[in-house]
N, C-alpha and C. Protein backbone atom coordinates (compact mmCIF):
# COMPACT_ATOMS: atom_id res chain seq x y z
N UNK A 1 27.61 -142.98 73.38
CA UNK A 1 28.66 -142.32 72.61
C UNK A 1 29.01 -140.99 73.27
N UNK A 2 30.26 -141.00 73.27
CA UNK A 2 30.92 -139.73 73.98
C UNK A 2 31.25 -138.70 72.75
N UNK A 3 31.47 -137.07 73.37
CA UNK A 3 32.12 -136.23 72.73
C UNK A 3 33.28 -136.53 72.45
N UNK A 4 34.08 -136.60 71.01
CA UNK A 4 35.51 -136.56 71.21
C UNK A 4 36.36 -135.49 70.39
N UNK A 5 37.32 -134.89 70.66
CA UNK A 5 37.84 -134.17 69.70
C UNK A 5 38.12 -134.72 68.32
N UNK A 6 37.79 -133.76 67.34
CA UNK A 6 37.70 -134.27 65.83
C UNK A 6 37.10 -133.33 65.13
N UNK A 7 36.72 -133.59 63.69
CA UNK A 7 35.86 -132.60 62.80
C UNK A 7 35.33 -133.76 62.20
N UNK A 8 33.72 -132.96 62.49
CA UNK A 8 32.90 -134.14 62.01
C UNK A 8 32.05 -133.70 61.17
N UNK A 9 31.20 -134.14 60.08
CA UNK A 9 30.24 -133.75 59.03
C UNK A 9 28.55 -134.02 59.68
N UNK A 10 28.18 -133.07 59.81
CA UNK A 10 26.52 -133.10 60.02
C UNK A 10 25.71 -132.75 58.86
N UNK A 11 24.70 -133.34 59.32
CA UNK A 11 23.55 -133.46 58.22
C UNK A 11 21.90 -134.35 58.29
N UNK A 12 20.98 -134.59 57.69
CA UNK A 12 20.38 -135.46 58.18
C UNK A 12 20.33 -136.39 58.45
N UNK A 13 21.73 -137.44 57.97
CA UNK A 13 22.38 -138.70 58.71
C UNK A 13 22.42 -138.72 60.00
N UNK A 14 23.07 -137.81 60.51
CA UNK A 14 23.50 -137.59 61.59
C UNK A 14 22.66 -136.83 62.79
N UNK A 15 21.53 -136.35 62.44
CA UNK A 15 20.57 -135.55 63.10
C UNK A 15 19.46 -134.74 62.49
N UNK A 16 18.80 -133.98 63.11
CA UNK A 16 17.51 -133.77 62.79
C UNK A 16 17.10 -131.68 62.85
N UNK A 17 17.12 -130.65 62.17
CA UNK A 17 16.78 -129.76 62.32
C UNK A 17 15.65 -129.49 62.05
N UNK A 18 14.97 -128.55 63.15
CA UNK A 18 13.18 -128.06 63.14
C UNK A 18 13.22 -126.64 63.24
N UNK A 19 12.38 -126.26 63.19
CA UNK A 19 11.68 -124.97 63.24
C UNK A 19 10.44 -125.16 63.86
N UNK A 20 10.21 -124.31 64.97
CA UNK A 20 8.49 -124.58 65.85
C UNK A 20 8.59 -123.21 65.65
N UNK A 21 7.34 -122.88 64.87
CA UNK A 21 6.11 -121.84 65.08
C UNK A 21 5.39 -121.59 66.37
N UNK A 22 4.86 -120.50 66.48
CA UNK A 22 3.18 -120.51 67.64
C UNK A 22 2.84 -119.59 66.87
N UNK A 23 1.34 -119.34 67.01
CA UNK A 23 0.59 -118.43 66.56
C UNK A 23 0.19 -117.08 67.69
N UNK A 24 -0.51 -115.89 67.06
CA UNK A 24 -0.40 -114.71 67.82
C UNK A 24 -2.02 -114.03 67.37
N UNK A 25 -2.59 -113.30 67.58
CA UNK A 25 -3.66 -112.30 67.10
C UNK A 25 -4.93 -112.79 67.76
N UNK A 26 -5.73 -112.41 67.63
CA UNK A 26 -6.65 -112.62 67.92
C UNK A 26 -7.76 -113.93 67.40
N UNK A 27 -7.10 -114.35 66.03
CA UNK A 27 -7.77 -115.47 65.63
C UNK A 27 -7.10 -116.53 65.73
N UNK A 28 -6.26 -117.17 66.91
CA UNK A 28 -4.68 -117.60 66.70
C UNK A 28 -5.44 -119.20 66.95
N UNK A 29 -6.38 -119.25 67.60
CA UNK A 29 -7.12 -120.91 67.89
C UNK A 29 -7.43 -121.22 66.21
N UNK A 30 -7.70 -120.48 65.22
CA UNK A 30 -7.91 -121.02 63.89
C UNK A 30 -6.95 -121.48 63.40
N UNK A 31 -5.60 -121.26 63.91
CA UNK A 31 -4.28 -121.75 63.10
C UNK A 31 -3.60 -122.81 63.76
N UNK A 32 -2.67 -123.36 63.26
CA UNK A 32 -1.80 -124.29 63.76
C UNK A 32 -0.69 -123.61 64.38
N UNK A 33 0.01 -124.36 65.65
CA UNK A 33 1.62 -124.43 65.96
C UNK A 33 2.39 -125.55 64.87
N UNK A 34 3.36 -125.10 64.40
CA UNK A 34 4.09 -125.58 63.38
C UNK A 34 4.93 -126.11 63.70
N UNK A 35 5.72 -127.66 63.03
CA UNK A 35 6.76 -128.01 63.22
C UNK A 35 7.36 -128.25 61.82
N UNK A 36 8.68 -127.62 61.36
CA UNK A 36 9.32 -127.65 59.97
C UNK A 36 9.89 -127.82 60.03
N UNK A 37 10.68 -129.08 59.39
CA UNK A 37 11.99 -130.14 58.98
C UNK A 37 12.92 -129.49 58.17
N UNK A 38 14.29 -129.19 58.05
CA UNK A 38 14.96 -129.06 57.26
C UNK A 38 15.48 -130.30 56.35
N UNK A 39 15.04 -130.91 55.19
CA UNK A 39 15.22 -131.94 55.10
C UNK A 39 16.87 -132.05 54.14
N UNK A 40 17.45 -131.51 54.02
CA UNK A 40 18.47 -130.63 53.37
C UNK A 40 19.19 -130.13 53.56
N UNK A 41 20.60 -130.40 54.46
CA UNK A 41 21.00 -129.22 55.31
C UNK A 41 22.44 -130.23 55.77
N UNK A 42 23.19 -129.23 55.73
CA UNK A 42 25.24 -130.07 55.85
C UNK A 42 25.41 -129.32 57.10
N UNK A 43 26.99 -129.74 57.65
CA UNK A 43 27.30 -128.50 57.95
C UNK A 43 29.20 -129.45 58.75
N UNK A 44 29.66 -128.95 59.60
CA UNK A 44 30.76 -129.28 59.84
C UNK A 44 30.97 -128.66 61.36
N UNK A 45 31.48 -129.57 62.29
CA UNK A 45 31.76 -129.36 63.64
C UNK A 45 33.02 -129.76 64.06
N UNK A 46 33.69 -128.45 64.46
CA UNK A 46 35.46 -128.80 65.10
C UNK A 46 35.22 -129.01 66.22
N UNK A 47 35.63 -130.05 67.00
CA UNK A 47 35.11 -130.52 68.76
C UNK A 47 36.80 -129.94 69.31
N UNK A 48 36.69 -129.19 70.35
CA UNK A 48 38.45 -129.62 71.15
C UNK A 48 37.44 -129.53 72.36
N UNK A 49 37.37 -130.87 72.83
CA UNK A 49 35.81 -130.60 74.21
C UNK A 49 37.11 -130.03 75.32
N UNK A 50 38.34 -129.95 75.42
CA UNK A 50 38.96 -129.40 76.32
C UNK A 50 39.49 -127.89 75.97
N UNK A 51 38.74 -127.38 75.10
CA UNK A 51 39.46 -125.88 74.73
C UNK A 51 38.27 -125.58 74.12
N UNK A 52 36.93 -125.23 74.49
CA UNK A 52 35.53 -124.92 73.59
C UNK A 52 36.01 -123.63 72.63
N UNK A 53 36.53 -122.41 72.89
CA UNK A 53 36.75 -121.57 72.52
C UNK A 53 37.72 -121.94 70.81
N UNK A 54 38.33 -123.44 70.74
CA UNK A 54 38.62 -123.59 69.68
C UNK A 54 38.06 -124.52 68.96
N UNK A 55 36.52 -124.62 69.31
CA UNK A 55 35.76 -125.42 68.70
C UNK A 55 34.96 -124.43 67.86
N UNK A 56 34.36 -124.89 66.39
CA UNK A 56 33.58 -124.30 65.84
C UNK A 56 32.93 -125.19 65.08
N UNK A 57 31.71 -124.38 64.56
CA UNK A 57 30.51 -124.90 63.91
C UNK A 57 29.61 -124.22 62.91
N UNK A 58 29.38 -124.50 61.45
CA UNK A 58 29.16 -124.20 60.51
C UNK A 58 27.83 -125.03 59.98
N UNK A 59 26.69 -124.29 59.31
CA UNK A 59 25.63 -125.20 58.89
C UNK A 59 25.11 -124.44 57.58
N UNK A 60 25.06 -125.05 56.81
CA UNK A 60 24.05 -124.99 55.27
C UNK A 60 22.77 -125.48 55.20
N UNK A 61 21.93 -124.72 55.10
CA UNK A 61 20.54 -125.29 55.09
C UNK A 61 19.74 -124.58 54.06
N UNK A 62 19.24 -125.94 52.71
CA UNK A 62 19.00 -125.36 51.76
C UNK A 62 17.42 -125.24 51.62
N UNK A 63 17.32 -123.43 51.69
CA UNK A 63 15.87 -123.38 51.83
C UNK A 63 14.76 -123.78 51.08
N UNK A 64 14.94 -124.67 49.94
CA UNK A 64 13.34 -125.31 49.41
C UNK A 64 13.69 -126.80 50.03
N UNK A 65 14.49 -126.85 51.13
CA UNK A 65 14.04 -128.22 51.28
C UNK A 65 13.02 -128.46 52.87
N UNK A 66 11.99 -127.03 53.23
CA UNK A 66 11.69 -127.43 54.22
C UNK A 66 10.38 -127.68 54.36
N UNK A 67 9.96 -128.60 54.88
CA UNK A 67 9.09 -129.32 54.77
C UNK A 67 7.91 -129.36 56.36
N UNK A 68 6.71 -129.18 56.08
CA UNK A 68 5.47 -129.45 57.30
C UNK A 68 5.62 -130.53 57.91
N UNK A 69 5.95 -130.90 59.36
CA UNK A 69 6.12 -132.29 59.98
C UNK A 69 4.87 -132.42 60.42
N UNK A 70 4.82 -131.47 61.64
CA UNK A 70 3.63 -131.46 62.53
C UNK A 70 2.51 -130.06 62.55
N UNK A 71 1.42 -129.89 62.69
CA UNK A 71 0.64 -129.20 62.99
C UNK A 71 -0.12 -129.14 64.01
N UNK A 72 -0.20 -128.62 65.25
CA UNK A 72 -0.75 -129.20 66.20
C UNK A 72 -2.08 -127.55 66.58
N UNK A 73 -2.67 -127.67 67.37
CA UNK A 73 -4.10 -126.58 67.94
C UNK A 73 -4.82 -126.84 66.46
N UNK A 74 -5.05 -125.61 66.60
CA UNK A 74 -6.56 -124.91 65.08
C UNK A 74 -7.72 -125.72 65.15
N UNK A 75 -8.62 -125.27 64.60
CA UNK A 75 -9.59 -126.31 64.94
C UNK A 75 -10.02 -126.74 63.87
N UNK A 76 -9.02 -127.36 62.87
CA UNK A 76 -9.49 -128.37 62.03
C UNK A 76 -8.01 -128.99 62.18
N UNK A 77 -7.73 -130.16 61.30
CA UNK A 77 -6.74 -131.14 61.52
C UNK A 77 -5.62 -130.28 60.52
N UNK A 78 -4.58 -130.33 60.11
CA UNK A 78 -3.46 -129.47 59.17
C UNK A 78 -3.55 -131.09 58.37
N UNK A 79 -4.06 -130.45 57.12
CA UNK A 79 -4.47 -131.10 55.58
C UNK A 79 -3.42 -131.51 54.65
N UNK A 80 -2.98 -132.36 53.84
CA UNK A 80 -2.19 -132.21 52.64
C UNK A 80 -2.46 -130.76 51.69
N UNK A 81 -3.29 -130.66 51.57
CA UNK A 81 -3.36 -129.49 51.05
C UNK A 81 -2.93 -127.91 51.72
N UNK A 82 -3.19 -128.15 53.10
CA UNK A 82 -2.26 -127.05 54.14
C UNK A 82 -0.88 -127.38 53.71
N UNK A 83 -0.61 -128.47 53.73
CA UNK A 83 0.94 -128.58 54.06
C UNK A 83 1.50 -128.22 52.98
N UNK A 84 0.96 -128.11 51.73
CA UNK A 84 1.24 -127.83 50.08
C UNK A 84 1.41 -126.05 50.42
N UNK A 85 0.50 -125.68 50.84
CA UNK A 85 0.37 -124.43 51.12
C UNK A 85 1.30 -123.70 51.44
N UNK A 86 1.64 -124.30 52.64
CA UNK A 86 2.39 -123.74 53.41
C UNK A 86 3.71 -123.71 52.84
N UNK A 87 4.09 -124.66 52.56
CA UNK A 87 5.53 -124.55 51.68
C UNK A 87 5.19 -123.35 50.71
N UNK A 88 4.38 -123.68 49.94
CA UNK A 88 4.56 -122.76 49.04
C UNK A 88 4.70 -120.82 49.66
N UNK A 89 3.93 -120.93 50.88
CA UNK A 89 4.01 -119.07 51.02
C UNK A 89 5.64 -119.25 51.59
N UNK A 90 6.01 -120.41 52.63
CA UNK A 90 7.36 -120.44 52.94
C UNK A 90 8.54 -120.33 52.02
N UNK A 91 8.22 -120.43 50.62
CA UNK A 91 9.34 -120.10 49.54
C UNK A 91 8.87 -119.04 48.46
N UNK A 92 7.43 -118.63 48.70
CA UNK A 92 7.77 -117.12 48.26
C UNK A 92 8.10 -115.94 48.32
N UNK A 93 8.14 -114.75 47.92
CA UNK A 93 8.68 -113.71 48.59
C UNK A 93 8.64 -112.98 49.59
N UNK A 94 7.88 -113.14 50.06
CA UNK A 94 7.37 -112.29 50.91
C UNK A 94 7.97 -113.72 52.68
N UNK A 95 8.22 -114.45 52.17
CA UNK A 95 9.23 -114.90 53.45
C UNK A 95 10.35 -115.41 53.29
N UNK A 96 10.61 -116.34 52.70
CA UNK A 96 12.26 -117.06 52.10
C UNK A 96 12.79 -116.37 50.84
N UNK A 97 11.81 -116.72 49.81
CA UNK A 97 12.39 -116.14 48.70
C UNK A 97 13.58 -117.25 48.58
N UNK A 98 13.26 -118.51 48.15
CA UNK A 98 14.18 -119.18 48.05
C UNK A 98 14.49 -119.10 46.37
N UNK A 99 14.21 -118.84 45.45
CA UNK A 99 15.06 -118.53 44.67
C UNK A 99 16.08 -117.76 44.28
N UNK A 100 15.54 -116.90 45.10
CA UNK A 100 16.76 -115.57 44.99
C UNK A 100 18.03 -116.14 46.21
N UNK A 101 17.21 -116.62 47.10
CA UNK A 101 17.95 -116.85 48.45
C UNK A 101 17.90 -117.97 48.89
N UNK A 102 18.58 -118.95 47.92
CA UNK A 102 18.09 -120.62 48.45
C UNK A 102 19.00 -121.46 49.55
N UNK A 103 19.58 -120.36 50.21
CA UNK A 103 20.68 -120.73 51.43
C UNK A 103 20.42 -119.85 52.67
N UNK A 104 20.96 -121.08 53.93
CA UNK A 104 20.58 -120.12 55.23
C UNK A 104 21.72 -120.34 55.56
N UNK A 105 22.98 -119.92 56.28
CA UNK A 105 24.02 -120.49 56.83
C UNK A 105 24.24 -119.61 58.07
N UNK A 106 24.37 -120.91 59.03
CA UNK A 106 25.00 -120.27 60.18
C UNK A 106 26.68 -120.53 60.75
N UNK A 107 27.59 -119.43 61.20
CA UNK A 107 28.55 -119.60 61.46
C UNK A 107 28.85 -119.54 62.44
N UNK A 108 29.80 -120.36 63.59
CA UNK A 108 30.24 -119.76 64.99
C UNK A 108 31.20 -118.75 65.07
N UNK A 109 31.21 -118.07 66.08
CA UNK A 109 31.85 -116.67 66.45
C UNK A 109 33.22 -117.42 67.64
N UNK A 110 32.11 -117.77 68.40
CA UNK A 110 32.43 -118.23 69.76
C UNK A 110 31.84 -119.42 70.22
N UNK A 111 32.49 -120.50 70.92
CA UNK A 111 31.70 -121.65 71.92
C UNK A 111 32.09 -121.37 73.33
N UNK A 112 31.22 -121.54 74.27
CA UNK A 112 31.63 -121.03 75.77
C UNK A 112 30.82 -123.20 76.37
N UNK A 113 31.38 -123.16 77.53
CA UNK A 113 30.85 -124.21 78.03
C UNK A 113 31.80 -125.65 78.25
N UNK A 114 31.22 -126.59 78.35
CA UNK A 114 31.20 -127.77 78.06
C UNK A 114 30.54 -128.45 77.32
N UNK A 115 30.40 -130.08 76.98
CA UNK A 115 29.27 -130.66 76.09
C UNK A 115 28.17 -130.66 76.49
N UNK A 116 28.26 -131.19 78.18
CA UNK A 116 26.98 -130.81 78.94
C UNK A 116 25.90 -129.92 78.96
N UNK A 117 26.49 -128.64 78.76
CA UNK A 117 25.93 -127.48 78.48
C UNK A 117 26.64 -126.54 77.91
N UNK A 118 26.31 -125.83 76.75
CA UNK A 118 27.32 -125.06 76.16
C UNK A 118 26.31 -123.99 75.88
N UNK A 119 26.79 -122.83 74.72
CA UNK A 119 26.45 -121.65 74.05
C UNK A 119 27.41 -121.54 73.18
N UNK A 120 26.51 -121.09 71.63
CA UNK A 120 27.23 -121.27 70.25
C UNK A 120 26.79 -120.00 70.47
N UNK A 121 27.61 -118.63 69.96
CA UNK A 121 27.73 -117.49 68.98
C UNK A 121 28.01 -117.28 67.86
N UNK A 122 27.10 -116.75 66.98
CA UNK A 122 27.60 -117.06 65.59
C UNK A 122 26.65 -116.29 64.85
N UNK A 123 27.14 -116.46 63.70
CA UNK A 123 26.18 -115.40 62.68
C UNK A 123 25.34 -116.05 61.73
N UNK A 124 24.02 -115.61 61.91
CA UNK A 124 23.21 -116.51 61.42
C UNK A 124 22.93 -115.46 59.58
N UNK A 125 22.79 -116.17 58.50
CA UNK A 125 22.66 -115.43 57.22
C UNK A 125 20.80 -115.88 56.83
N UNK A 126 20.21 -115.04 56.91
CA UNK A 126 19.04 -115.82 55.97
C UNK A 126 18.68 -114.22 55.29
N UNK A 127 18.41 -114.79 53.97
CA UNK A 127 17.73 -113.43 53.23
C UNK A 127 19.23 -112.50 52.86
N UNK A 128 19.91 -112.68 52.75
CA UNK A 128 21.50 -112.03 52.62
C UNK A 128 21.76 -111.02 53.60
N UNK A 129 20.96 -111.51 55.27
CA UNK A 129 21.02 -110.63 55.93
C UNK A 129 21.67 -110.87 57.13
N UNK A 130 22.90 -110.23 57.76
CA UNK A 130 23.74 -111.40 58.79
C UNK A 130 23.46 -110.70 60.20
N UNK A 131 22.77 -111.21 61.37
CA UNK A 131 22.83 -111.09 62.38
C UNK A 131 23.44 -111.99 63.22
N UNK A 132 23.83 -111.10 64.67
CA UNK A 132 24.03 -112.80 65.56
C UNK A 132 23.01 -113.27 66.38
N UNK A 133 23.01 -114.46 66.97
CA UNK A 133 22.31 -115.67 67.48
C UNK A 133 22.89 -116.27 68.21
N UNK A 134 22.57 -116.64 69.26
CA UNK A 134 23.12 -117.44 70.40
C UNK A 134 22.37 -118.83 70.45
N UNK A 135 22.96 -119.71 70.45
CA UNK A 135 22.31 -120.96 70.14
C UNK A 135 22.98 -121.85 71.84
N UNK A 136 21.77 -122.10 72.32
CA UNK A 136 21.82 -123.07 74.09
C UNK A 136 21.93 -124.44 73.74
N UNK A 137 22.92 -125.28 74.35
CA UNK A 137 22.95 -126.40 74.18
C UNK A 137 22.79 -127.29 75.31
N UNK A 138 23.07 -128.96 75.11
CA UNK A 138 23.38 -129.79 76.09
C UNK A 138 23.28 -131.01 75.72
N UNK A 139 24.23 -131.56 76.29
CA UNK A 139 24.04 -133.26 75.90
C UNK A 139 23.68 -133.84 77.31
N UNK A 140 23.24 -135.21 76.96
CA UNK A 140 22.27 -136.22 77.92
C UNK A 140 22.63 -137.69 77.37
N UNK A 141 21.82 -138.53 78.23
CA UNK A 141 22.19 -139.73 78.13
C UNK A 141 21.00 -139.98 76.75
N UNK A 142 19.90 -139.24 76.27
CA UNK A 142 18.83 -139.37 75.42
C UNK A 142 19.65 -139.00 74.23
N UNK A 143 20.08 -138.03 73.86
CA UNK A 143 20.92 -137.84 72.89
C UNK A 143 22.08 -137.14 72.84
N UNK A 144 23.06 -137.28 71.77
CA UNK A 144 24.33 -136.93 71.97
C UNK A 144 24.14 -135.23 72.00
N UNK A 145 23.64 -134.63 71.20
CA UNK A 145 23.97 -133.02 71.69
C UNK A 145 22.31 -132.74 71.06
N UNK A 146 21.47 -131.98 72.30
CA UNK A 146 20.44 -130.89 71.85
C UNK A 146 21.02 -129.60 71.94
N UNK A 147 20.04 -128.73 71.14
CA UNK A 147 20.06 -127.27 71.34
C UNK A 147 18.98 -126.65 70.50
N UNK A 148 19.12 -125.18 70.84
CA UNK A 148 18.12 -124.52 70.45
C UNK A 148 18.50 -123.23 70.38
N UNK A 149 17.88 -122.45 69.57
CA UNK A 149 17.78 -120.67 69.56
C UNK A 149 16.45 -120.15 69.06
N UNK A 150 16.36 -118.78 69.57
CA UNK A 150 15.24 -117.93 69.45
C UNK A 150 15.44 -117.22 68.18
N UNK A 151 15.05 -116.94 66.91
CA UNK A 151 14.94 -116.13 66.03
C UNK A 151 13.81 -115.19 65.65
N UNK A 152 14.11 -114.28 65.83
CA UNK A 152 12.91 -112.80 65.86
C UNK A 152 13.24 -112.98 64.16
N UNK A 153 11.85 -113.56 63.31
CA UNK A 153 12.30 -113.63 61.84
C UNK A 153 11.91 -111.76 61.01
N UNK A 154 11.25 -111.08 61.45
CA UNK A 154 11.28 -109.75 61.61
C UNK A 154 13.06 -108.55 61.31
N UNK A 155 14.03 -109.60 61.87
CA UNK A 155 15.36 -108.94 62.28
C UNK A 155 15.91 -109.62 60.85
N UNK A 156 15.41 -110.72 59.75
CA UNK A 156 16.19 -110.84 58.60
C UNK A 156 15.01 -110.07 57.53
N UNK A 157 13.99 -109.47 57.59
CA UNK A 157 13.38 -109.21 57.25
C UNK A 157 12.12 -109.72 56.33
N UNK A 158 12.34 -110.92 57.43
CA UNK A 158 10.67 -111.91 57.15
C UNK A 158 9.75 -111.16 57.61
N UNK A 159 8.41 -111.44 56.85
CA UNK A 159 7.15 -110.63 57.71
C UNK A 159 6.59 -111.53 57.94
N UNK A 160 6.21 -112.20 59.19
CA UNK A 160 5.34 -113.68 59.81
C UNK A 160 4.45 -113.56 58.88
N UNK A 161 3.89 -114.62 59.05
CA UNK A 161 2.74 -115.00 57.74
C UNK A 161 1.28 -114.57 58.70
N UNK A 162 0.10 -113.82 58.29
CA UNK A 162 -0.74 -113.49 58.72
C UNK A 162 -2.37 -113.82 57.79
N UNK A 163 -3.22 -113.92 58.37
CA UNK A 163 -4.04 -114.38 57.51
C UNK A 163 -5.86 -113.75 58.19
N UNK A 164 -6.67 -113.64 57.55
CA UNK A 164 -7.73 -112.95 58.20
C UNK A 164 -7.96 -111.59 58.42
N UNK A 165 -7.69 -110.86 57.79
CA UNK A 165 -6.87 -109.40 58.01
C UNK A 165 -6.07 -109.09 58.69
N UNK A 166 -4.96 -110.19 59.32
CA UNK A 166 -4.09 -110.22 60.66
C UNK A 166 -4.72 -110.46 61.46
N UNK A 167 -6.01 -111.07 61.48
CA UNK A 167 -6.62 -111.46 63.14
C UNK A 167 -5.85 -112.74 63.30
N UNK A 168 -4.98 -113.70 62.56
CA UNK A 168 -4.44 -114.72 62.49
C UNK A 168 -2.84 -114.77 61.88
N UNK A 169 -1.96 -114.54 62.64
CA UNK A 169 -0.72 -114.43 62.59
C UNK A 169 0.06 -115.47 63.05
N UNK A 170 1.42 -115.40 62.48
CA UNK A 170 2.74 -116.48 63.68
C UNK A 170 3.14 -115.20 64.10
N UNK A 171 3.48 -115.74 65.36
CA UNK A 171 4.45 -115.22 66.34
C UNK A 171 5.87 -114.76 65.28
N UNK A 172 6.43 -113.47 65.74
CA UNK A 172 7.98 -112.92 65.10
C UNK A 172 9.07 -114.03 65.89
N UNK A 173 8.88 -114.61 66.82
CA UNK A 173 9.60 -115.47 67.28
C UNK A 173 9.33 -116.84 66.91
N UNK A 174 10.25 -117.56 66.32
CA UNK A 174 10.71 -118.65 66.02
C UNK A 174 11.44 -119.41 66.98
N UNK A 175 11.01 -120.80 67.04
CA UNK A 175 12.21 -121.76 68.04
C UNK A 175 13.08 -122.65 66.55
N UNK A 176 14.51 -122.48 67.06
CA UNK A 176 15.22 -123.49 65.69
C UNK A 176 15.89 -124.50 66.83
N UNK A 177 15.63 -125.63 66.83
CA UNK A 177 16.12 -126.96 67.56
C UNK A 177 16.99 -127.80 66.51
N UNK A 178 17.99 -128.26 67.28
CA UNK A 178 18.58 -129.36 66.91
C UNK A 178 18.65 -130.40 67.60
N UNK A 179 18.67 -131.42 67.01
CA UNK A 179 19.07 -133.12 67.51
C UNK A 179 19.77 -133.70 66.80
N UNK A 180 21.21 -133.70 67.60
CA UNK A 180 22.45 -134.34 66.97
C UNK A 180 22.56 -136.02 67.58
N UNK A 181 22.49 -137.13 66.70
CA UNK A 181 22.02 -138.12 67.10
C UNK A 181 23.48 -139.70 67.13
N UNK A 182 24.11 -138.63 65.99
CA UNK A 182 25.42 -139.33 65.65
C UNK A 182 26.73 -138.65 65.03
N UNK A 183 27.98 -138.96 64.97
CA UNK A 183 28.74 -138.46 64.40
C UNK A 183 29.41 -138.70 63.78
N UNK A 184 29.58 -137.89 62.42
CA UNK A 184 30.67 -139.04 61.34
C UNK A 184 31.38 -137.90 60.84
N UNK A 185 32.82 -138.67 61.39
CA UNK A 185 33.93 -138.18 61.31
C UNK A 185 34.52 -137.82 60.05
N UNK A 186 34.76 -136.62 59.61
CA UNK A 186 35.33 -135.87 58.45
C UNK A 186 37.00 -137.06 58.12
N UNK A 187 37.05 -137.83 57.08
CA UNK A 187 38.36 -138.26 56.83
C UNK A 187 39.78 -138.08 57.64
N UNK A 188 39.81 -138.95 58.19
CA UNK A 188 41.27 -138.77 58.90
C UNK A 188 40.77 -138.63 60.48
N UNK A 189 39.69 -137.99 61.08
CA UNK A 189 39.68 -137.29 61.98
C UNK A 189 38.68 -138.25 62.65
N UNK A 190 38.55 -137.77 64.11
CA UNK A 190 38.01 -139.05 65.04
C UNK A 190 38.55 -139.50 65.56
């Protein structure tokens, strides 16, 4: 499947959003590297693959829907009961605060590139707090469009989760990946 100009609807039909953790401090072999699913999450993509600059891209991602995939290091296995956990400090205050704040949305500014390889600018909202973000892309014969961005969660005013008196921390840097796997065309368009 090729890029084609159109406006298309994304979501978990259509692809897959993560969040990868690493850990930091001195007790960082006790913890896991994290992988978190958005299981919940829309959004809408204008393609003109011959004019990127009038392409844009919009995403809703509703924060109690994210969920523990993978846990990988620490030196015990990541438990049902971790994974209960973890959601839960991930939607209390002291990081999402998804009741107060049960939306993340990101908007484009700018697209530079091709499909091959591109760069999204845009303003990312979490915590009612708007910075920008540069999001790296590329498509392949494996899937129709990857990408990724770096989020310093520190800059919306998350405090990484720490544990042990802080001898056991995440990293302020976050990886947010996407895998766009299919596309379904917004009514009329396609």
């Amino acid at each position: 499947m090729t890029l084609a100009d159109g406006t298309y609807r994304l979501g978990p039909s259509t692809g897959r959003l993560l969040i990868r953790t690493s850990r930091a401090g001195l007790g960082r072999r006790a913890g896991h590297d994290l992988t978190i699913e958005a299981t919940r999450w829309s959004g809408e993509a204008v393609v003109a693959v011959a004019d990127p600059d009038g392409s844009s891209v919009s995403v809703t991602v509703e924060t109690g829907s994210l969920e523990v995939r993978e846990g990988t290091g620490g030196l015990k296995a990541l438990t049902d009961a971790d994974r209960a956990e973890i959601k839960r400090t991930l939607e209390g205050s002291a990081l999402l605060h998804t009741a107060e704040h049960p939306t993340i949305t990101f908007r484009s500014t700018r697209i530079t590139g091709t499909p091959q390889s591109f760069e999204i600018t845009g303003e990312l909202t979490i915590k009612a707090r708007i910075h920008p973000v540069t999001v790296h892309g590329k498509s392949n014969d494996d899937r129709l469009l990857h990408g990724w961005a770096t989020v310093t969660q520190s800059t919306w005013g998350i405090k990484p989760y720490t544990a042990f008196l802080g001898a056991l921390r995440l990293a302020d840097e976050i990886r947010v990946e996407f895998d766009v796997t299919g596309l379904e065309p917004v009514d009329g368009a396609g």
